[in-house]
Coordinates of C-alpha atoms in Angstrom, one line a residue:
M1 CA 0.0 0.0 0.0
A2 CA 3.1 2.2 0.1
A3 CA 3.0 5.0 -2.5
A4 CA 6.0 5.6 -4.7
A5 CA 8.6 7.5 -2.7
E6 CA 9.2 10.0 -5.6
D7 CA 5.5 10.9 -5.7
L8 CA 5.4 11.4 -2.0
A9 CA 8.5 13.5 -2.0
A10 CA 7.1 15.7 -4.8
L11 CA 3.9 16.1 -2.9
M12 CA 5.7 17.3 0.3
M13 CA 7.8 19.7 -1.7
R14 CA 4.7 21.2 -3.3
R15 CA 2.6 21.4 -0.2
Q16 CA 5.2 22.1 2.5
Q17 CA 8.4 23.0 0.6
R18 CA 10.1 20.1 2.3
V19 CA 13.1 18.4 0.7
Y20 CA 14.5 15.1 2.0
V21 CA 18.3 14.6 1.9
E22 CA 20.3 11.7 3.5
E23 CA 23.3 13.6 4.9
G24 CA 26.8 12.2 4.2
A25 CA 28.6 10.8 7.2
A26 CA 31.8 12.9 6.7
G27 CA 30.1 16.3 7.3
P28 CA 30.3 19.4 5.0
R29 CA 32.8 19.2 2.1
V30 CA 34.5 22.2 0.6
T31 CA 34.1 20.9 -3.0
A32 CA 30.4 20.3 -2.4
S33 CA 30.0 23.9 -1.2
A34 CA 30.9 25.2 -4.7
G35 CA 28.3 22.9 -6.2
V36 CA 25.7 24.1 -3.8
V37 CA 26.4 27.7 -4.8
V38 CA 25.6 26.8 -8.4
L39 CA 22.4 25.0 -7.2
E40 CA 21.5 28.1 -5.2
A41 CA 21.9 30.2 -8.3
E42 CA 19.6 28.0 -10.4
L43 CA 17.0 27.8 -7.7
A44 CA 17.0 31.5 -7.2
T45 CA 16.1 32.0 -10.9
L46 CA 13.1 29.7 -10.2
G47 CA 12.1 31.8 -7.1
H48 CA 13.3 29.5 -4.4
L49 CA 15.9 29.6 -1.6
L50 CA 17.7 26.9 0.4
T51 CA 17.3 27.3 4.2
A52 CA 20.4 26.8 6.3
P53 CA 19.7 23.2 7.5
L54 CA 18.9 22.0 3.9
R55 CA 22.0 23.8 2.5
R56 CA 24.2 22.2 5.1
A57 CA 22.8 18.7 4.4
L58 CA 23.6 19.2 0.6
T59 CA 27.2 20.2 1.4
T60 CA 27.7 16.8 3.1
L61 CA 27.0 14.8 -0.1
D62 CA 29.7 13.5 -2.5
D63 CA 29.7 14.7 -6.1
D64 CA 27.5 11.9 -7.4
A65 CA 24.9 12.2 -4.6
L66 CA 24.9 16.0 -4.9
A67 CA 24.4 15.8 -8.7
A68 CA 21.4 13.4 -8.2
A69 CA 19.9 15.4 -5.4
G70 CA 20.4 18.7 -7.3
T71 CA 18.8 17.3 -10.4
R72 CA 15.8 16.0 -8.5
L73 CA 15.4 19.3 -6.6
L74 CA 15.6 21.4 -9.7
A75 CA 13.2 19.2 -11.5
G76 CA 10.7 19.4 -8.6
V77 CA 10.9 23.1 -8.3
A78 CA 10.6 23.5 -12.1
A79 CA 7.4 21.4 -11.9
L80 CA 6.1 23.8 -9.2
T81 CA 6.8 26.9 -11.2
G82 CA 5.8 25.6 -14.6
A83 CA 9.3 25.6 -15.9
D84 CA 9.5 21.8 -16.3
R85 CA 8.8 21.6 -20.0
H86 CA 12.4 22.0 -20.8
H87 CA 15.4 22.3 -18.5
A88 CA 18.9 22.9 -19.6
P89 CA 21.4 22.8 -16.8
L90 CA 23.0 26.1 -16.0
F91 CA 26.4 24.3 -15.9
R92 CA 26.5 21.0 -17.7
S93 CA 29.4 19.6 -15.5
F94 CA 27.5 20.3 -12.3
P95 CA 28.7 19.7 -9.6
R96 CA 32.2 19.0 -11.0
D97 CA 34.3 21.8 -12.5
V98 CA 31.7 24.5 -12.1
P99 CA 32.7 28.2 -12.4
Y100 CA 32.2 29.1 -8.8
E101 CA 32.7 32.9 -9.3
R102 CA 30.3 33.1 -12.2
A103 CA 27.7 31.1 -10.2
H104 CA 28.2 33.4 -7.2
R105 CA 27.8 36.5 -9.3
L106 CA 24.6 35.1 -10.9
Y107 CA 23.1 34.3 -7.5
T108 CA 24.1 37.6 -5.9
G109 CA 22.8 39.6 -8.8
H110 CA 19.4 37.8 -8.8
I111 CA 19.0 38.1 -5.0
L112 CA 19.8 41.8 -5.0
A113 CA 17.5 42.5 -7.9
T114 CA 14.7 40.6 -6.2
L115 CA 15.3 42.2 -2.8
G116 CA 15.4 45.7 -4.4
A117 CA 12.0 45.1 -6.1
Q118 CA 10.4 43.3 -3.2
P119 CA 12.0 43.8 0.2
H120 CA 9.7 41.5 2.1
Q121 CA 11.5 38.2 1.5
P122 CA 11.8 35.2 3.8
C123 CA 14.9 34.7 6.1
M124 CA 16.9 31.7 5.0
R125 CA 17.7 30.9 8.6
C126 CA 14.4 31.1 10.4
G127 CA 12.0 31.2 7.4
V128 CA 10.1 34.3 8.7
P129 CA 9.3 36.8 6.0
G130 CA 10.0 40.5 6.6
G131 CA 12.9 42.8 6.8
V132 CA 15.9 40.9 5.6
R133 CA 19.5 41.8 4.5
A134 CA 21.8 40.1 2.1
V135 CA 24.9 39.0 4.0
A136 CA 28.1 40.1 2.4
P137 CA 29.5 38.7 0.1
C138 CA 27.5 35.5 -0.1
A139 CA 24.1 37.3 -0.4
H140 CA 22.2 34.9 1.8
L141 CA 19.1 36.6 3.1
V142 CA 19.0 36.9 6.9
C143 CA 16.5 38.9 9.1
D144 CA 17.7 41.4 11.7
T145 CA 17.0 38.9 14.5
C146 CA 19.2 36.3 12.9
L147 CA 21.8 38.9 12.0
G148 CA 22.2 39.3 15.8
T149 CA 23.5 35.8 15.9
L150 CA 26.4 36.5 13.5
D151 CA 29.6 34.8 14.8
F152 CA 32.3 37.5 15.1
G153 CA 34.8 35.2 16.7
C154 CA 35.3 37.1 19.9
C155 CA 33.2 40.3 19.6
E156 CA 31.8 42.6 17.0
E157 CA 33.9 45.5 18.2
C158 CA 37.3 44.0 17.6
C159 CA 37.1 40.9 15.5
T160 CA 38.2 41.1 11.9
W161 CA 36.0 38.2 10.6
Y162 CA 32.5 37.0 10.8
A163 CA 30.6 33.9 9.7
C164 CA 27.3 33.8 7.7
P165 CA 24.6 32.1 9.8
V166 CA 23.3 30.3 6.6
C167 CA 26.4 28.9 4.9
E168 CA 28.7 29.3 8.0
T169 CA 31.5 30.7 5.7
R170 CA 34.0 33.0 7.4
Y171 CA 34.6 36.4 5.8
E172 CA 37.0 39.2 6.6
T173 CA 35.4 42.4 7.8
G174 CA 37.9 44.6 6.0
A175 CA 38.5 46.6 9.1
D176 CA 41.7 47.0 11.0
A177 CA 40.5 46.8 14.6
A178 CA 44.1 47.1 15.9
A179 CA 44.4 50.5 14.2
G180 CA 41.3 51.8 16.0
S181 CA 39.1 52.0 12.9
G182 CA 36.0 51.7 14.9
G183 CA 35.1 48.0 14.4
P184 CA 34.2 45.9 11.4
A185 CA 32.4 47.1 8.3
R186 CA 28.7 46.3 8.0
P187 CA 28.4 42.6 7.1
W188 CA 25.7 43.0 4.5
L189 CA 25.4 44.2 0.9
D190 CA 23.8 47.5 -0.2
V191 CA 20.7 46.9 -2.2
P192 CA 20.3 49.2 -5.2
A193 CA 16.8 50.3 -6.3
Y194 CA 15.2 48.3 -9.1
D195 CA 12.3 49.1 -11.4
G196 CA 9.5 46.7 -11.8
D197 CA 8.2 44.0 -9.4
R198 CA 9.2 40.5 -8.4
D199 CA 7.5 37.8 -6.5
V200 CA 8.4 36.8 -2.9
L201 CA 10.9 34.0 -2.9
R202 CA 10.0 30.7 -1.3
T203 CA 12.2 28.8 1.1
L204 CA 12.9 25.1 0.8
T205 CA 13.4 23.4 4.1
L206 CA 15.0 20.1 5.1
G207 CA 12.4 17.5 5.8
G208 CA 12.6 15.2 8.8
S209 CA 10.8 11.9 8.7
P210 CA 8.8 11.5 5.5
A211 CA 6.3 9.2 7.2
E212 CA 5.7 11.7 10.0
D213 CA 5.5 14.7 7.7
A214 CA 3.0 12.8 5.4
A215 CA 0.9 11.9 8.4
T216 CA 0.8 15.5 9.6
E217 CA -0.2 16.7 6.1
L218 CA -2.8 13.9 5.9
R219 CA -4.4 15.0 9.2
G220 CA -4.5 18.6 8.0
L221 CA -6.4 17.6 4.8
L222 CA -8.8 15.3 6.7
G223 CA -9.5 18.0 9.2
R224 CA -10.7 20.5 6.6
R225 CA -14.3 21.6 7.0
T226 CA -14.9 22.5 3.3
P227 CA -14.8 20.2 0.3
L228 CA -11.4 19.6 -1.2
G229 CA -10.4 20.9 -4.7
P230 CA -9.2 18.5 -7.4
Q231 CA -5.5 18.8 -6.4
D232 CA -6.2 18.4 -2.7
H233 CA -8.3 15.4 -3.4
D234 CA -5.6 13.8 -5.5
D235 CA -3.0 14.6 -2.8
L236 CA -5.3 13.0 -0.1
V237 CA -5.5 9.8 -2.1
L238 CA -1.7 9.7 -2.4
L239 CA -1.2 10.4 1.3
L240 CA -3.7 7.7 2.3
N241 CA -2.0 5.2 0.1
S242 CA 1.3 6.1 1.5
L243 CA 0.4 4.9 5.0
P244 CA 1.5 1.5 6.0
A245 CA -1.3 -1.1 6.6
E246 CA 0.0 -1.7 10.1
G247 CA -1.0 1.2 12.3
F248 CA -3.1 2.8 9.5
T249 CA -5.9 3.8 11.9
R250 CA -3.6 5.5 14.4
A251 CA -2.7 8.1 11.7
L252 CA -6.3 9.2 11.4
P253 CA -8.0 12.1 13.2
A254 CA -10.9 11.5 15.5
E255 CA -13.2 13.5 13.3
I256 CA -13.4 13.8 9.5
P257 CA -15.9 16.7 8.7
V258 CA -16.1 16.4 4.9
R259 CA -18.1 13.4 3.8
E260 CA -16.3 12.9 0.6
S261 CA -12.9 12.8 2.4
K262 CA -14.4 10.4 4.9
A263 CA -15.5 8.1 2.1
L264 CA -11.9 7.7 0.9
V265 CA -10.8 6.7 4.5
L266 CA -13.8 4.4 4.9
A267 CA -12.9 2.5 1.8
L268 CA -9.3 1.9 3.1
L269 CA -10.6 1.0 6.5
A270 CA -12.9 -1.6 5.0
E271 CA -9.8 -3.2 3.5
H272 CA -7.3 -2.9 6.4
D273 CA -9.3 -2.4 9.6
P274 CA -13.0 -3.0 9.3
A275 CA -13.6 -2.8 13.0
A276 CA -12.6 0.9 12.9
L277 CA -15.6 1.6 10.6
D278 CA -17.7 2.0 13.7
R279 CA -15.8 5.2 14.6
Y280 CA -16.7 7.0 11.5
V281 CA -20.0 5.7 9.9
D282 CA -22.8 7.8 11.2
T283 CA -25.2 8.1 8.2
A284 CA -26.5 5.7 5.6
T285 CA -24.8 7.8 2.9
D286 CA -21.5 7.0 4.5
V287 CA -22.1 3.4 3.7
L288 CA -23.2 4.3 0.2
R289 CA -20.1 6.4 -0.4
L290 CA -17.8 3.6 0.9
L291 CA -19.3 1.1 -1.5
V292 CA -19.1 3.5 -4.4
V293 CA -15.4 4.3 -3.7
R294 CA -14.6 0.5 -3.4
S295 CA -16.2 0.1 -6.8
G296 CA -14.0 2.7 -8.4
G297 CA -16.5 5.6 -8.3
D298 CA -16.2 9.2 -7.0
P299 CA -17.4 9.9 -3.4
D300 CA -19.4 12.9 -4.6
L301 CA -22.0 10.4 -5.9
L302 CA -22.7 12.5 -9.0
E303 CA -22.4 9.6 -11.4
P304 CA -24.1 6.2 -10.9
V305 CA -21.6 3.3 -10.4
R306 CA -22.1 -0.4 -10.6
L307 CA -21.4 -1.6 -7.1
K308 CA -18.9 -4.5 -6.8
G309 CA -19.4 -7.4 -4.5
A310 CA -18.2 -7.2 -0.9
P311 CA -16.9 -9.9 1.4
R312 CA -19.4 -11.5 3.8
A313 CA -17.7 -10.0 6.9
L314 CA -17.9 -6.5 5.4
R315 CA -21.5 -6.9 4.5
H316 CA -22.4 -7.8 8.1
R317 CA -20.3 -4.9 9.4
L318 CA -22.1 -2.4 7.2
L319 CA -25.5 -3.8 8.1
A320 CA -24.6 -3.5 11.7
A321 CA -23.5 0.1 11.2
L322 CA -26.9 0.9 9.5
D323 CA -28.7 -0.9 12.3
R324 CA -27.2 1.4 14.9
L325 CA -28.5 4.6 13.3
E326 CA -31.7 6.4 14.4
P327 CA -34.5 4.9 12.3
T328 CA -36.2 8.1 11.1
A329 CA -32.9 9.6 10.0
L330 CA -31.9 6.3 8.4
V331 CA -35.0 6.1 6.3
E332 CA -34.9 9.8 5.3
D333 CA -31.2 9.4 4.3
M334 CA -32.1 6.4 2.1
G335 CA -35.0 8.3 0.6
R336 CA -32.8 11.0 -0.8
R337 CA -31.1 8.4 -3.2
P338 CA -33.7 5.6 -3.5
A339 CA -32.2 4.0 -6.6
A340 CA -28.7 3.9 -5.2
F341 CA -29.8 2.5 -1.9
K342 CA -31.9 -0.2 -3.6
R343 CA -28.6 -1.3 -5.3
V344 CA -27.0 -1.2 -1.8
G345 CA -29.8 -3.5 -0.6
E346 CA -29.1 -5.9 -3.4
L347 CA -25.5 -6.1 -2.3
L348 CA -26.0 -6.3 1.5
H349 CA -29.0 -8.7 1.5
P350 CA -30.7 -7.1 4.6
F351 CA -33.8 -9.4 4.6
E352 CA -31.6 -12.5 4.9
H353 CA -30.2 -11.1 8.1
A354 CA -33.3 -9.4 9.4
R355 CA -33.3 -11.1 12.8
R356 CA -29.7 -9.9 13.5
H357 CA -30.2 -6.4 12.0
P358 CA -34.0 -5.7 12.2
R359 CA -33.8 -1.9 12.0
A360 CA -31.7 -2.0 8.9
A361 CA -34.1 -4.5 7.3
L362 CA -37.1 -2.4 8.2
A363 CA -35.5 0.7 6.6
F364 CA -34.9 -1.2 3.3
A365 CA -38.4 -2.6 3.5
V366 CA -39.8 0.9 3.7
L367 CA -37.5 2.1 0.9
R368 CA -38.8 -0.7 -1.4
G369 CA -42.4 -0.6 -0.2
L370 CA -42.1 -4.3 0.5
R371 CA -45.2 -6.4 0.2
L372 CA -45.7 -8.4 3.4
D373 CA -46.6 -12.1 3.5
D374 CA -48.5 -13.1 6.6
R375 CA -46.9 -16.5 6.7
S376 CA -43.2 -15.5 6.5
A377 CA -40.7 -15.1 9.3
L378 CA -39.5 -11.9 7.6
T379 CA -43.0 -10.4 8.0
E380 CA -43.1 -11.2 11.7
T381 CA -39.6 -9.7 12.2
L382 CA -40.5 -6.5 10.3
L383 CA -43.8 -6.0 12.0
A384 CA -42.3 -6.5 15.4
E385 CA -39.6 -4.0 14.7
A386 CA -42.1 -1.5 13.3
A387 CA -44.2 -1.8 16.5
R388 CA -41.2 -0.5 18.4
H389 CA -41.3 2.8 16.5
G390 CA -45.0 3.7 17.0
D391 CA -46.5 6.1 14.5
A392 CA -43.2 6.5 12.7
V393 CA -44.1 3.4 10.6
R394 CA -47.5 2.7 9.1
L395 CA -48.9 0.0 6.7
V396 CA -50.6 0.9 3.4
G397 CA -52.5 -2.1 2.5
D398 CA -50.0 -5.0 2.7
R399 CA -47.0 -2.7 2.2

């Protein structure tokens, strides 16, 4: 039942801007840092930034792993931005033999142009949008709060170097503290004014556990109180199919407000944990939607679907769920879609199990206007159940 890892990773990038990287064991590598600068430059042209943890994870990869991760990342971001129809690498030898200085100039120029046209960009360290500055000379965007964490070695007043809080690279301040020059120069770049407008950049963050992140996103979608759009619906299907069969129910929220979303869950519960159906089935239409989804139909019930057969255990479980519902609401619910529920009755065989589930059998009898036979055991069962509900049930002739 596990979904393809690539599809799940693409979903998490699109919905949460999370990227999953298995860090190298040896720690950050100098040669990888040059490749990451090239990657930053390409991502910046696509409107995206690497946050500090993700950037550090990429610098721990060897050349082959960085090339693979960078290619996947660029392809994923290109798909998000609509630039995936054709992608020519900025530097064909990435990450080997890349012109570091050219890539650095490209990245810096793009960041300064974007910052000049739209100052409210996200911080690459904490992710909070607002007033950010471009650290000199690497041009990584850092907010004033995170700038306060700049490592000046000993102190800002006397030290002649500082370290960027994003890439952790040390840079000379250009000030001669010993000569009493008044401390280091400002560790950020001046942003010139630019005409026109640019979009706010988006930050890509380092993902933790794909399974935990997917479960969190799943609970968010299932907790929505308005119907899902087509893309959210497709994402929900993928997330549900990404959950392992073992422990499937534990990943679900206690309440699923949207009936169509609930139907997708019910169809999977029917396969993996039928006992958990009792937690969620509270209307007859829930049963109908479940059977429609199991049969390959859409849970919105807009198109008729030929219902597929169900195992005996599931049929008994669904009849029991119907039997627990308040009888008037049960009959009214069925009456809204009489043709569909008649097909449900043909599948569940409620009259064969009338003694065990008399309320469900009575509801189907009312739906069908069943003709009673005085000599049958079914008639006795239905009349006895009808008598328990007083004036709510009446006979018209022998029906």
